[in-house]
Structures are given as structure tokens and as C-alpha cells.
mmCIF file of N, CA and C in Angstrom:
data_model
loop_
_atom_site.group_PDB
_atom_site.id
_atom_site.type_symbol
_atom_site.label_atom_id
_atom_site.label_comp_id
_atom_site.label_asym_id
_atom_site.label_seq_id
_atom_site.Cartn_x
_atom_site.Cartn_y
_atom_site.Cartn_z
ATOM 1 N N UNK J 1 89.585 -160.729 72.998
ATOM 2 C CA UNK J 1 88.148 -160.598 72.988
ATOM 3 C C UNK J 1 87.673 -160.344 71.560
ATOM 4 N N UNK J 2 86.640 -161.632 71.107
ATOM 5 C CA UNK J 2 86.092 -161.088 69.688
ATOM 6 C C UNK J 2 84.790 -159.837 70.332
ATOM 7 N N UNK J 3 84.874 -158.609 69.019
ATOM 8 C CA UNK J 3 83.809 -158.126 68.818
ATOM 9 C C UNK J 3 82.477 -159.346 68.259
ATOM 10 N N UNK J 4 81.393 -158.911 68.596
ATOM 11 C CA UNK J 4 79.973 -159.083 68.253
ATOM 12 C C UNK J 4 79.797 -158.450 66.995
ATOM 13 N N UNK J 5 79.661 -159.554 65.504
ATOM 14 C CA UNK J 5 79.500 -159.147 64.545
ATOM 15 C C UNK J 5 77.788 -158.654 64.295
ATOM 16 N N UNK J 6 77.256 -157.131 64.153
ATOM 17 C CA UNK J 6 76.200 -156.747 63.826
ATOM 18 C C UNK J 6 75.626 -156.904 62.846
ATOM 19 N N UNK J 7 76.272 -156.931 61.592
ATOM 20 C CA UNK J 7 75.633 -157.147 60.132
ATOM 21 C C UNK J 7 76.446 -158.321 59.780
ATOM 22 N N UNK J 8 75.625 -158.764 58.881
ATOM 23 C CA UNK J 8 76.267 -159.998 58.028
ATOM 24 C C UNK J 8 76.576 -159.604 56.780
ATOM 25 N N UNK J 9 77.572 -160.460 56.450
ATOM 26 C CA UNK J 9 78.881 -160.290 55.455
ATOM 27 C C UNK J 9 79.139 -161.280 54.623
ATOM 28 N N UNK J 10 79.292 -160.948 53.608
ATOM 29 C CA UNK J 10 79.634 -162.682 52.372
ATOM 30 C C UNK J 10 80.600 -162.909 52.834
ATOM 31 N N UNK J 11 80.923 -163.805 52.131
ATOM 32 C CA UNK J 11 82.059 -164.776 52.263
ATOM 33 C C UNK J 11 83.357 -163.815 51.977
ATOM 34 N N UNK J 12 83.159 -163.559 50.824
ATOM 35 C CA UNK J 12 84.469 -163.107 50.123
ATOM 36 C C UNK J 12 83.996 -161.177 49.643
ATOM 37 N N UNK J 13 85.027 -160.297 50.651
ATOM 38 C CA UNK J 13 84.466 -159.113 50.276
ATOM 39 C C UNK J 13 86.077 -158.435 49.958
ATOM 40 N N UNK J 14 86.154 -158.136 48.519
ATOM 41 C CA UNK J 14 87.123 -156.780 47.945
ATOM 42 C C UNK J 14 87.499 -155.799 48.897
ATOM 43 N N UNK J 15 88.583 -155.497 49.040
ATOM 44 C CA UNK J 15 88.942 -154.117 50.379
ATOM 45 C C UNK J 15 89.827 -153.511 49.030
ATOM 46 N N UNK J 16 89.087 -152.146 48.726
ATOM 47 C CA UNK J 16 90.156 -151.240 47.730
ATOM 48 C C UNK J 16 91.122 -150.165 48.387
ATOM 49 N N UNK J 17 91.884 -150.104 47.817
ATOM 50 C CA UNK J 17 92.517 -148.462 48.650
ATOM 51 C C UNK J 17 92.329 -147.127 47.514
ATOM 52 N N UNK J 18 91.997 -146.474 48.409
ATOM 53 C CA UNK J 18 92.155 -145.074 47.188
ATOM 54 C C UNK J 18 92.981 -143.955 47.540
ATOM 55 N N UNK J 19 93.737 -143.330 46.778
ATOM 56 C CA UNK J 19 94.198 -142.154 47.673
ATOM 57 C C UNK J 19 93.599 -140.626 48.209
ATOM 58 N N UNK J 20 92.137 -140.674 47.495
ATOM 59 C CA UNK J 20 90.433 -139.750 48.313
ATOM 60 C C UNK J 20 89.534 -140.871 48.114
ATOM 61 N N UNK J 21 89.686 -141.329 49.838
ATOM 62 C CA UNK J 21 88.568 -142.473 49.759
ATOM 63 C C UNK J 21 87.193 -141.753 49.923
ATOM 64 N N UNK J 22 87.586 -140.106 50.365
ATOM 65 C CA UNK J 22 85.996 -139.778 50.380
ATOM 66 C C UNK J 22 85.294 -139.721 49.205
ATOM 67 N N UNK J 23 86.378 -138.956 47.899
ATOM 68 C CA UNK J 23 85.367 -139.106 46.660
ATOM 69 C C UNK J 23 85.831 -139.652 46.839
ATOM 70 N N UNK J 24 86.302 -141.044 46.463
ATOM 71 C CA UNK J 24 85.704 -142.500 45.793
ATOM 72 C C UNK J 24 84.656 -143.080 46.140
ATOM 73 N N UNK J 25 84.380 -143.001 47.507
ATOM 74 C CA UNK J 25 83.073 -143.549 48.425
ATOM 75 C C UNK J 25 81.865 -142.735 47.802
ATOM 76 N N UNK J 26 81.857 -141.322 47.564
ATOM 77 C CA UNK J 26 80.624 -140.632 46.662
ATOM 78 C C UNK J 26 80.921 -141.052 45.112
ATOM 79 N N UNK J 27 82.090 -140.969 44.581
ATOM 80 C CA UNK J 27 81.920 -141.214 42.972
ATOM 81 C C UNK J 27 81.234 -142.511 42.841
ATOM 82 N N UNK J 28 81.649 -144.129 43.907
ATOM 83 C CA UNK J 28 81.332 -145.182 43.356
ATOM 84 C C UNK J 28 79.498 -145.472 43.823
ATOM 85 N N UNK J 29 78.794 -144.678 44.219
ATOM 86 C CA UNK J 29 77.753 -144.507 44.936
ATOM 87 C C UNK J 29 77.238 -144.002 43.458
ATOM 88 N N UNK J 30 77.635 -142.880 42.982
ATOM 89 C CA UNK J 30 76.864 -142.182 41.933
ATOM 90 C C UNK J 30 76.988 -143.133 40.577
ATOM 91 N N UNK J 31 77.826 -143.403 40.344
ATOM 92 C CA UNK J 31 78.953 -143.789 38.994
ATOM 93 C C UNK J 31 78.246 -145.085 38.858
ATOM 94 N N UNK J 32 78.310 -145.962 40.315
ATOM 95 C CA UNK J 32 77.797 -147.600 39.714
ATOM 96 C C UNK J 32 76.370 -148.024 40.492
ATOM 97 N N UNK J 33 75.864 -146.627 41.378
ATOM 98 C CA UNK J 33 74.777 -147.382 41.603
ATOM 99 C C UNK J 33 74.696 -147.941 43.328
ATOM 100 N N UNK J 34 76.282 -147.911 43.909
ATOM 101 C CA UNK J 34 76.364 -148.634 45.033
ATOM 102 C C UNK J 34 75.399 -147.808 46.700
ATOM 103 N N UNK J 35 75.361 -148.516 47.218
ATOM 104 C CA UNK J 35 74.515 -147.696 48.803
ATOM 105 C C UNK J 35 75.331 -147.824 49.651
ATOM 106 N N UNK J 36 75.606 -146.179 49.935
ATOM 107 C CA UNK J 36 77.197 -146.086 51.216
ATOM 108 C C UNK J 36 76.328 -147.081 52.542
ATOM 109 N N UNK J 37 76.645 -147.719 53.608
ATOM 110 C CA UNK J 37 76.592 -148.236 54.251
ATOM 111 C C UNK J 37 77.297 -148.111 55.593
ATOM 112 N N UNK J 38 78.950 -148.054 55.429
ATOM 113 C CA UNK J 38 79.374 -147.489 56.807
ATOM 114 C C UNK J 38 80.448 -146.411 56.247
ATOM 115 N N UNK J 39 80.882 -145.163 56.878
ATOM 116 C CA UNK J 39 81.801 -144.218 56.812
ATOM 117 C C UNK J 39 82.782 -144.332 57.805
ATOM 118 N N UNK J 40 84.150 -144.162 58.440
ATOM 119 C CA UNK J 40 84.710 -143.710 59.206
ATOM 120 C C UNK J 40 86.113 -143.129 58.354
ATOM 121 N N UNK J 41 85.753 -141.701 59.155
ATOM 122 C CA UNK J 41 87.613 -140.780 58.755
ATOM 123 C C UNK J 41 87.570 -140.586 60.094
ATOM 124 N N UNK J 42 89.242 -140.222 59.935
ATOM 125 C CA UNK J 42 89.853 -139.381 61.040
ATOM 126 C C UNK J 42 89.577 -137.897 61.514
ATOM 127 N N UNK J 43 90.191 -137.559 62.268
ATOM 128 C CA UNK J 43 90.629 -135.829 62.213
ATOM 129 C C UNK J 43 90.578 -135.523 61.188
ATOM 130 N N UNK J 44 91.664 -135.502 60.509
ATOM 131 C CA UNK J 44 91.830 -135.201 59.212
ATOM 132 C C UNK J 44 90.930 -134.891 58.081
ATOM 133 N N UNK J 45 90.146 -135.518 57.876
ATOM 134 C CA UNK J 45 88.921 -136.180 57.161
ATOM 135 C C UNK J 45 89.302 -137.767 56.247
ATOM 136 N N UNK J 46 90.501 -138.162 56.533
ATOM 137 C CA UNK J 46 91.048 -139.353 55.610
ATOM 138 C C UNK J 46 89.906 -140.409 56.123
ATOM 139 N N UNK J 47 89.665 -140.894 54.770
ATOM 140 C CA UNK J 47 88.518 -142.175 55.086
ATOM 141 C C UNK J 47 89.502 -143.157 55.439
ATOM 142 N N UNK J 48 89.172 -144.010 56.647
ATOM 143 C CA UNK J 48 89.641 -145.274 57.406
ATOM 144 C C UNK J 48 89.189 -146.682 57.375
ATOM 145 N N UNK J 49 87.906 -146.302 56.829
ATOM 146 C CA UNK J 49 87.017 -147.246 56.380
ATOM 147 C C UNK J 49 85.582 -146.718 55.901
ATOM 148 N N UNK J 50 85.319 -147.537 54.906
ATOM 149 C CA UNK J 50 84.397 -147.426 54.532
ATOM 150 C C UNK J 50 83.158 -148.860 53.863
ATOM 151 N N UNK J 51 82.191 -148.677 53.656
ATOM 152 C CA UNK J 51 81.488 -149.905 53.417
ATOM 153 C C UNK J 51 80.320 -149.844 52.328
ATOM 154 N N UNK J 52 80.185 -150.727 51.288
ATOM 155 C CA UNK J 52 79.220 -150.300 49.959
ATOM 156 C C UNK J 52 78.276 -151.616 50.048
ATOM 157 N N UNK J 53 77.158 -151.727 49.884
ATOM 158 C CA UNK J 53 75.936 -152.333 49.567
ATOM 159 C C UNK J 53 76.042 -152.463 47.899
ATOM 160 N N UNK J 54 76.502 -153.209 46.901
ATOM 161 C CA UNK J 54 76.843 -153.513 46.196
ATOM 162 C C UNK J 54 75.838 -155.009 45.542
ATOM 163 N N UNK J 55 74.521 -154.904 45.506
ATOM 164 C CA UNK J 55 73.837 -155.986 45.487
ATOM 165 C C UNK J 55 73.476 -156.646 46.846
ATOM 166 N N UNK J 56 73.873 -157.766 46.544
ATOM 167 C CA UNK J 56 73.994 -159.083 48.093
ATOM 168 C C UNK J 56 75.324 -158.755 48.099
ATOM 169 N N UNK J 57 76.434 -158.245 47.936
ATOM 170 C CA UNK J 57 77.611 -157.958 48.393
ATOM 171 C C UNK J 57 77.941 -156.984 48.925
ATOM 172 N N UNK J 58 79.084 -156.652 48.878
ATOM 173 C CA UNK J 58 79.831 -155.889 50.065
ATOM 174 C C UNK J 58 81.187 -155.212 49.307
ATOM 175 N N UNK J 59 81.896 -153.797 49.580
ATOM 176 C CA UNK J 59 83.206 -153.386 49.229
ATOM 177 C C UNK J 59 83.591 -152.638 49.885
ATOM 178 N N UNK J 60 84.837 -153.160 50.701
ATOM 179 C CA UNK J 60 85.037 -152.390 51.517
ATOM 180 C C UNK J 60 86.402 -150.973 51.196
ATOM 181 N N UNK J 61 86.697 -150.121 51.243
ATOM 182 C CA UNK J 61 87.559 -149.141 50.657
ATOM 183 C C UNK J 61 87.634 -148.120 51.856
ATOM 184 N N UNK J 62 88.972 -147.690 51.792
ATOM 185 C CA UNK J 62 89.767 -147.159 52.851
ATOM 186 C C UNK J 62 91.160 -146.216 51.986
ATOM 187 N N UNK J 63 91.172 -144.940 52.462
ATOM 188 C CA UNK J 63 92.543 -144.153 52.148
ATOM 189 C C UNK J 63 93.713 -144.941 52.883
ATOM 190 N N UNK J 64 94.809 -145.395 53.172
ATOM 191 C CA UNK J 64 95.607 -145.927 53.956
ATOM 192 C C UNK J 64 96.725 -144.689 54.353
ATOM 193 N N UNK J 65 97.448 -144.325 53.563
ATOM 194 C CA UNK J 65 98.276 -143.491 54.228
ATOM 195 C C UNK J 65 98.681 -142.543 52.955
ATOM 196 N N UNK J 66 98.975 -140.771 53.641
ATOM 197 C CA UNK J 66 98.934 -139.752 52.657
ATOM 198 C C UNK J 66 99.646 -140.003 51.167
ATOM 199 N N UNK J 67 100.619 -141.072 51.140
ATOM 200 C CA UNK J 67 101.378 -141.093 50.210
ATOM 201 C C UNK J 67 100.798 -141.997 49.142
ATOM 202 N N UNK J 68 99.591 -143.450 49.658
ATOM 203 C CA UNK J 68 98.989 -143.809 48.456
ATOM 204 C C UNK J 68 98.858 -143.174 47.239
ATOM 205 N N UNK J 69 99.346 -144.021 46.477
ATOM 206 C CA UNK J 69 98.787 -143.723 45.470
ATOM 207 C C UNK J 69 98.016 -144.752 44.310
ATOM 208 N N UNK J 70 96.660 -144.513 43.529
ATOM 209 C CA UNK J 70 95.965 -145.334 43.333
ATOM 210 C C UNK J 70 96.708 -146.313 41.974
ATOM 211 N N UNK J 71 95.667 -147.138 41.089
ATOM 212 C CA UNK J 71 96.184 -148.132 39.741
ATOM 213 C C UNK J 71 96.820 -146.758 38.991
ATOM 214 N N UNK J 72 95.843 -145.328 38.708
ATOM 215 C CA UNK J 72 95.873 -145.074 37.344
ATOM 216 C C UNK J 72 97.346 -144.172 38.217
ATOM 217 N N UNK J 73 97.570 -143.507 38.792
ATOM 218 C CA UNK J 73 98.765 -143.292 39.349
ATOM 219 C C UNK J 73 99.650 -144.038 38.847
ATOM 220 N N UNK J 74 99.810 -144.821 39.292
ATOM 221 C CA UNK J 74 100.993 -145.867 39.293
ATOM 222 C C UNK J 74 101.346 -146.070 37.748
ATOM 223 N N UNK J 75 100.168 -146.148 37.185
ATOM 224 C CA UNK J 75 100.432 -146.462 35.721
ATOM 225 C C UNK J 75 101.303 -145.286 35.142
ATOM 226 N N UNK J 76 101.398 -143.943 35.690
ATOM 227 C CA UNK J 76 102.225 -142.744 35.176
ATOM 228 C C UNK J 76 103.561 -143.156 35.062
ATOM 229 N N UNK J 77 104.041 -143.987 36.156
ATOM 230 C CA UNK J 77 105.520 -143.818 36.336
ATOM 231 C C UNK J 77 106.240 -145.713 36.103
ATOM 232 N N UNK J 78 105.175 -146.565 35.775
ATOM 233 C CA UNK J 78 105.514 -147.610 35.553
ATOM 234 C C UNK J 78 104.964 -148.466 34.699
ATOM 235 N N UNK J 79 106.009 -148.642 33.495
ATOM 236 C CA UNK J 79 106.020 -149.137 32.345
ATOM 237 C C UNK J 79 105.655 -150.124 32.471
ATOM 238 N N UNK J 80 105.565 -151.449 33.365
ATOM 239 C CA UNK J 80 104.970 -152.421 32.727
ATOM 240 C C UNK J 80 103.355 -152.767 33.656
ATOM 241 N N UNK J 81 103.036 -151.860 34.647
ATOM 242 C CA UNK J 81 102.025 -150.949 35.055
ATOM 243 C C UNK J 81 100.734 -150.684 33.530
ATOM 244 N N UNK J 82 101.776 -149.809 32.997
ATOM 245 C CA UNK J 82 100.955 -149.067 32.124
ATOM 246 C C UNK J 82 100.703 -150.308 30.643
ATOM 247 N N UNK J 83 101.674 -151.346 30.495
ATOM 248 C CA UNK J 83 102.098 -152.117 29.644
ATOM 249 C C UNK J 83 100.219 -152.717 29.290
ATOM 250 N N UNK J 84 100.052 -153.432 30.792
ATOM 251 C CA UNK J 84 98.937 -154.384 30.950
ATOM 252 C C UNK J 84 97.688 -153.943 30.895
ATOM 253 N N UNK J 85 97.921 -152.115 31.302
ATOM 254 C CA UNK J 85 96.748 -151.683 31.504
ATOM 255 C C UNK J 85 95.763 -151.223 30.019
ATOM 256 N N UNK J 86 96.761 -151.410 29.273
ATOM 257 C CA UNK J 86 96.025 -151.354 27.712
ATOM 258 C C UNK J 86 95.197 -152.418 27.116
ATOM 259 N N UNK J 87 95.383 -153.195 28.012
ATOM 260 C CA UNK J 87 94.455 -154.441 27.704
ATOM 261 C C UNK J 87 93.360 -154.127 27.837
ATOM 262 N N UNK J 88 91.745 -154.274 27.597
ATOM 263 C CA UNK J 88 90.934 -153.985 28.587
ATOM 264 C C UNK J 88 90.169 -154.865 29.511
ATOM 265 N N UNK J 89 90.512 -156.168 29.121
ATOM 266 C CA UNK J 89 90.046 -157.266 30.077
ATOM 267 C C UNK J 89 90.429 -156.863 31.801
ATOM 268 N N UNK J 90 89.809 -157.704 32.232
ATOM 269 C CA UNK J 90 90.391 -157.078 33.901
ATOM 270 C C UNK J 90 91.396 -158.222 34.048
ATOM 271 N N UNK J 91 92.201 -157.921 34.183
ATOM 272 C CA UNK J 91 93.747 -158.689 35.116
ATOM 273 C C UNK J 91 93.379 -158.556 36.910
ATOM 274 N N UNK J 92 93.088 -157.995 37.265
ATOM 275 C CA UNK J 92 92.827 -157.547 38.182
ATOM 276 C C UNK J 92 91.887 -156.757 38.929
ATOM 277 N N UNK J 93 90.699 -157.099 39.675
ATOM 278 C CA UNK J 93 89.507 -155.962 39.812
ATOM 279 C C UNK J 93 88.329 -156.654 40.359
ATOM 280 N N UNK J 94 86.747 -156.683 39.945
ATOM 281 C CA UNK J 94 86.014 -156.651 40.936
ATOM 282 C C UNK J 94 84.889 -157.265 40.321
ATOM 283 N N UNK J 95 83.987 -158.000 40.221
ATOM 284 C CA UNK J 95 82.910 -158.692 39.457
ATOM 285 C C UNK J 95 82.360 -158.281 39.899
ATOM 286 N N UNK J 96 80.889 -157.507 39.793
ATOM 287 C CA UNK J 96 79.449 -157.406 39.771
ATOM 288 C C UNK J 96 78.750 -157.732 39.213
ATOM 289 N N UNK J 97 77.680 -158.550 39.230
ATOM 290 C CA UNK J 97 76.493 -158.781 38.742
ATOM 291 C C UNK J 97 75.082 -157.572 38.789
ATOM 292 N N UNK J 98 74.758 -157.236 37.964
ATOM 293 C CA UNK J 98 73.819 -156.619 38.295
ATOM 294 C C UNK J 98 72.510 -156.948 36.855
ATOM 295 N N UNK J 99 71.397 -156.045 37.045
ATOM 296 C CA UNK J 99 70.144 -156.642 35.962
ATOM 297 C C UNK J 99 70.536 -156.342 34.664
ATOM 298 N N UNK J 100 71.271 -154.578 34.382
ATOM 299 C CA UNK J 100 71.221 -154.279 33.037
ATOM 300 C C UNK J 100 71.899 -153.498 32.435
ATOM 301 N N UNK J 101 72.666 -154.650 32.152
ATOM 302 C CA UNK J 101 74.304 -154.061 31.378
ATOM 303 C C UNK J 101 74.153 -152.490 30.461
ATOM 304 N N UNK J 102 73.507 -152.311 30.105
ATOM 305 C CA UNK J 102 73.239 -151.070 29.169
ATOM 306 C C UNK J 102 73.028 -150.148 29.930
ATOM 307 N N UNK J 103 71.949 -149.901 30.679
ATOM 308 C CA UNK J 103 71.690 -149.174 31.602
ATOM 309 C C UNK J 103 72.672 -148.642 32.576
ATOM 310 N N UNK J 104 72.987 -149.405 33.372
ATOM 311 C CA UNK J 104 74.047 -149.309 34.105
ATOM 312 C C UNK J 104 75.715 -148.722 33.455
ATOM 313 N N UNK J 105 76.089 -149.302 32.269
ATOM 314 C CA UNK J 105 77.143 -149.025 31.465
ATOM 315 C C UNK J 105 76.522 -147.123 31.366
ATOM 316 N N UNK J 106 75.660 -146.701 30.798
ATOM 317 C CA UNK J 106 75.267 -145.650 30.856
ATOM 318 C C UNK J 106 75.205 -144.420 31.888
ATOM 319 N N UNK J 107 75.301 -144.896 32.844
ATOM 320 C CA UNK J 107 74.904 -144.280 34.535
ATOM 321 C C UNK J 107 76.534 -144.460 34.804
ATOM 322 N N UNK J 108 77.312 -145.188 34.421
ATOM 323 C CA UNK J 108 78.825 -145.298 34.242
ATOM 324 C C UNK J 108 79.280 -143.713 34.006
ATOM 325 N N UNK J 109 79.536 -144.011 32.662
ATOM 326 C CA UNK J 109 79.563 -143.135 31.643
ATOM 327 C C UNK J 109 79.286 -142.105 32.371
ATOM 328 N N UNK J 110 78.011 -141.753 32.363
ATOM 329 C CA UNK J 110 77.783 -140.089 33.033
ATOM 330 C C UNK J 110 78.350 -139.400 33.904
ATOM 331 N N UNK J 111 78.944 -140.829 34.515
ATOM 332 C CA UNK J 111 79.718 -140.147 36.148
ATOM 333 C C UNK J 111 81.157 -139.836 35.668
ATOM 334 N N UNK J 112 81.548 -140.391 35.054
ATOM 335 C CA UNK J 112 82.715 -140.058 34.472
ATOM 336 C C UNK J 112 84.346 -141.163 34.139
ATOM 337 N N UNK J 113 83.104 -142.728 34.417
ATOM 338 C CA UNK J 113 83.827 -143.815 34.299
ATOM 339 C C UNK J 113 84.841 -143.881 32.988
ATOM 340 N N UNK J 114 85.563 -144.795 32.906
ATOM 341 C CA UNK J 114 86.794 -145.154 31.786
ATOM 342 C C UNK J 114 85.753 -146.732 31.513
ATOM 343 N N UNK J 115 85.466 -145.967 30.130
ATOM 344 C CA UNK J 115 84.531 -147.603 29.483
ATOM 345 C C UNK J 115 86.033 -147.931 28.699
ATOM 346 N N UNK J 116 86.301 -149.685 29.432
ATOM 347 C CA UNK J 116 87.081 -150.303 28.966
ATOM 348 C C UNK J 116 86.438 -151.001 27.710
ATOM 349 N N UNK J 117 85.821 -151.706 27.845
ATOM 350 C CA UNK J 117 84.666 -152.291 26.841
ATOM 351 C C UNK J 117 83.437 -151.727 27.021
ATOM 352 N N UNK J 118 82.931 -151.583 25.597
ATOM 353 C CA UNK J 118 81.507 -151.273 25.807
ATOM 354 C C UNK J 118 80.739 -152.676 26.090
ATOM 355 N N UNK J 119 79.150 -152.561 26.401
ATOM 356 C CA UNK J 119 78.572 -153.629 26.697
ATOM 357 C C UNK J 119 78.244 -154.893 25.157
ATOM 358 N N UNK J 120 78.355 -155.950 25.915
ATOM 359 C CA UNK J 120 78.544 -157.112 24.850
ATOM 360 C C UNK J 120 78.291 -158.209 25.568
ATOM 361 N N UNK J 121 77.690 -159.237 24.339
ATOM 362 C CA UNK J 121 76.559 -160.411 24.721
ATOM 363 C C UNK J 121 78.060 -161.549 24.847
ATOM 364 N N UNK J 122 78.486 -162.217 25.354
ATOM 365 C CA UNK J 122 79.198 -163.103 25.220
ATOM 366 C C UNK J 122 78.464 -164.614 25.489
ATOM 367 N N UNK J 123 78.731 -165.990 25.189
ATOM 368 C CA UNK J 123 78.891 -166.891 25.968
ATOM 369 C C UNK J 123 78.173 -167.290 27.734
ATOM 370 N N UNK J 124 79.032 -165.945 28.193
ATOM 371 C CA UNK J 124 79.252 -165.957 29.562
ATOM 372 C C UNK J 124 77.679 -165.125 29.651
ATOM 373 N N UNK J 125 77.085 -164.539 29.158
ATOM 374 C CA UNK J 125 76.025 -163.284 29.447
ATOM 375 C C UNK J 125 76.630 -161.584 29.169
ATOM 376 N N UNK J 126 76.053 -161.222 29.446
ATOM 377 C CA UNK J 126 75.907 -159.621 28.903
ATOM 378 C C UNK J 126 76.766 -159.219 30.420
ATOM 379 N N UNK J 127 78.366 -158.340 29.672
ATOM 380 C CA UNK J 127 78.806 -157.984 30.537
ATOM 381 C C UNK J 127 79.742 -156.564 30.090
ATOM 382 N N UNK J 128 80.403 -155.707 30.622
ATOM 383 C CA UNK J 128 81.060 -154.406 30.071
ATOM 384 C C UNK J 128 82.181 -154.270 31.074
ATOM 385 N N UNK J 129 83.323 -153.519 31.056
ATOM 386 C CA UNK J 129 84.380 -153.334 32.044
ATOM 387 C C UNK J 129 84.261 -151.640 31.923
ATOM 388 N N UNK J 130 84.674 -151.471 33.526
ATOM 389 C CA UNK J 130 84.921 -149.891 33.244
ATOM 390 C C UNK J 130 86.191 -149.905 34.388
ATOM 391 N N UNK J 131 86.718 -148.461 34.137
ATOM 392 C CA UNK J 131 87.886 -148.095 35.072
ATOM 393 C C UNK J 131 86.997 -146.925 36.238
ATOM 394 N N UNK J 132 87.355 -146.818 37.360
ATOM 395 C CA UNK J 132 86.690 -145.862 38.424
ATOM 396 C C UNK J 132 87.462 -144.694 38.735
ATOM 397 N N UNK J 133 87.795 -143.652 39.098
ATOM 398 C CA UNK J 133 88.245 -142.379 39.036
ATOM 399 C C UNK J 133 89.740 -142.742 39.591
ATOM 400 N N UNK J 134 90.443 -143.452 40.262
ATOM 401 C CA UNK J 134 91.597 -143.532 40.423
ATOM 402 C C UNK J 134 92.214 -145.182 39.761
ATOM 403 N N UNK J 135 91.493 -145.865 38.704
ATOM 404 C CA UNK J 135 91.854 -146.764 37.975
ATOM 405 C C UNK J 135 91.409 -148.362 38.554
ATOM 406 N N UNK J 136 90.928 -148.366 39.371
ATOM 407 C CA UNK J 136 90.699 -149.724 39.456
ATOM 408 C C UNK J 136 89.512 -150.034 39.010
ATOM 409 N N UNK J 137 89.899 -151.695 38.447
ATOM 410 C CA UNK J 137 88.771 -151.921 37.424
ATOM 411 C C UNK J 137 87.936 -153.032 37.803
ATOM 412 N N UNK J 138 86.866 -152.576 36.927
ATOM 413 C CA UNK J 138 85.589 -153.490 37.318
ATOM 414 C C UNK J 138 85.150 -154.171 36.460
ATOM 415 N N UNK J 139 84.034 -155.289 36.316
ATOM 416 C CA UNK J 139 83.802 -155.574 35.226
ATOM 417 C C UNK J 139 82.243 -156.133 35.456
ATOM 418 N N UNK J 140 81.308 -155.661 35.110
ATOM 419 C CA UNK J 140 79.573 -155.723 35.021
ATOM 420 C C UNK J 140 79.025 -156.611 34.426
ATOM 421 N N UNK J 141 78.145 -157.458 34.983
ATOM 422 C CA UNK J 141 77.861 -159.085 34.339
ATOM 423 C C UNK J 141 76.212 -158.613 34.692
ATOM 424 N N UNK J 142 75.599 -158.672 33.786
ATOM 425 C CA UNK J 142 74.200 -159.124 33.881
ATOM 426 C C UNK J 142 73.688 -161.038 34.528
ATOM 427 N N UNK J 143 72.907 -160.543 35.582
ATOM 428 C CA UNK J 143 72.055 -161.782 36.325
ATOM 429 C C UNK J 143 71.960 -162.710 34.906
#
């Protein structure tokens, strides 16, 4: 039996893991701006799912199990982990578009983001990378 889908959903939506999906679900709310949308934890309080209003998009992020552990974790104990992560381009991570790279890079910052790059006009448009409280990275494109 399919469920009856209630809200509509892009095409293509990011599922992160964190190992406190609850702060992450409040840090990435404060930090980039996003609108919590759906919550579910357990007993426990472990987030099981969760859901972000992210523009016209969507991110979905979930704790999975006590032993996760997140990017910047991992980068402690593995060298070629930590090798790539000095880069600051994203290898790996999350595109947003939003109106204003400066602004936003700023409202970053305050929350307590990892500015990989500061903001810069490229080619491509005005865009900045940051890291989020357990390392996964993003990267901010002005419309």
C-alpha cells in the first residue's frame, strides 16, 4: 500500500545524517536561514527525521544510530578524510541558491559556521562555501 503524498517535493532532495540531529535541525534554521518544516524523534529524543524549507527546496536530515558520527568527526581519525577536507571547494555537499551572498555569508558567520571561502563574484555568479557544526558542506550561489 502506497501512502498519500501530502506535500510536494522536488525532484532531487539531500538526506544528511548528523550525530545531534536536534541541534543541527535548530543550528541550520538559525545559521542559514532554513524553515523547520517536519520534526520526528523517538523516546529518546534522537531525531528520525526531519524536514527544512530551504527556498523551493527541501533537506531532509536524520540522527541514524548512537554511534554516527558526522564529516568533521571523521576527519579526526582519517587521513585522507582530513587530506581533501583542506581544500575548500565542495567535493561533496549541498547547493543553495539564495538572493544575497553577503548577507547571508554574514548570518553564517554569526551562528558559528566554518567560512570555507569568503563571498566572491565568479563567472558562475556570486557564491561562498561554508562548513555546518558537524562538517558538512555547503556552498551559497546567489539567484
Amino acid at each position: 500500500m502506497r501512502l498519500e503524498m501530502t506535500t510536494t517535493y522536488p525532484d532531487v532532495i539531500p538526506m544528511l545524517s548528523y550525530s545531534d540531529g536536534v541541534a543541527a535541525l535548530e543550528w541550520l534554521t538559525a545559521a542559514f536561514g532554513f524553515r523547520e518544516r517536519t520534526r520526528m524523534t523517538d523516546a529518546s529524543g534522537r531525531l528520525t527525521h526531519a524536514e527544512l524549507d530551504a527556498g523551493s527546496g527541501v533537506v531532509m536530515l536524520a540522527s541514524p544510530t548512537p554511534d554516527y558520527e558526522g564529516p568533521a568527526r571523521h576527519r579526526e581519525h582519517c587521513d585522507a578524510a582530513a587530506a581533501w577536507s583542506r581544500v575548500p571547494y565542495i567535493v561533496d555537499g549541498v547547493l543553495v541558491y539564495i538572493d544575497d551572498v553577503e548577507q547571508h555569508c554574514e548570518r553564517a558567520r554569526g551562528a558559528g559556521a566554518r567560512i570555507l571561502s569568503e563571498p566572491e563574484r565568479t563567472e558562475h555568479g556570486a557564491l561562498y562555501r561554508a562548513e555546518d557544526l558537524e562538517g558538512h558542506r555547503w556552498m551559497f550561489m546567489e539567484r
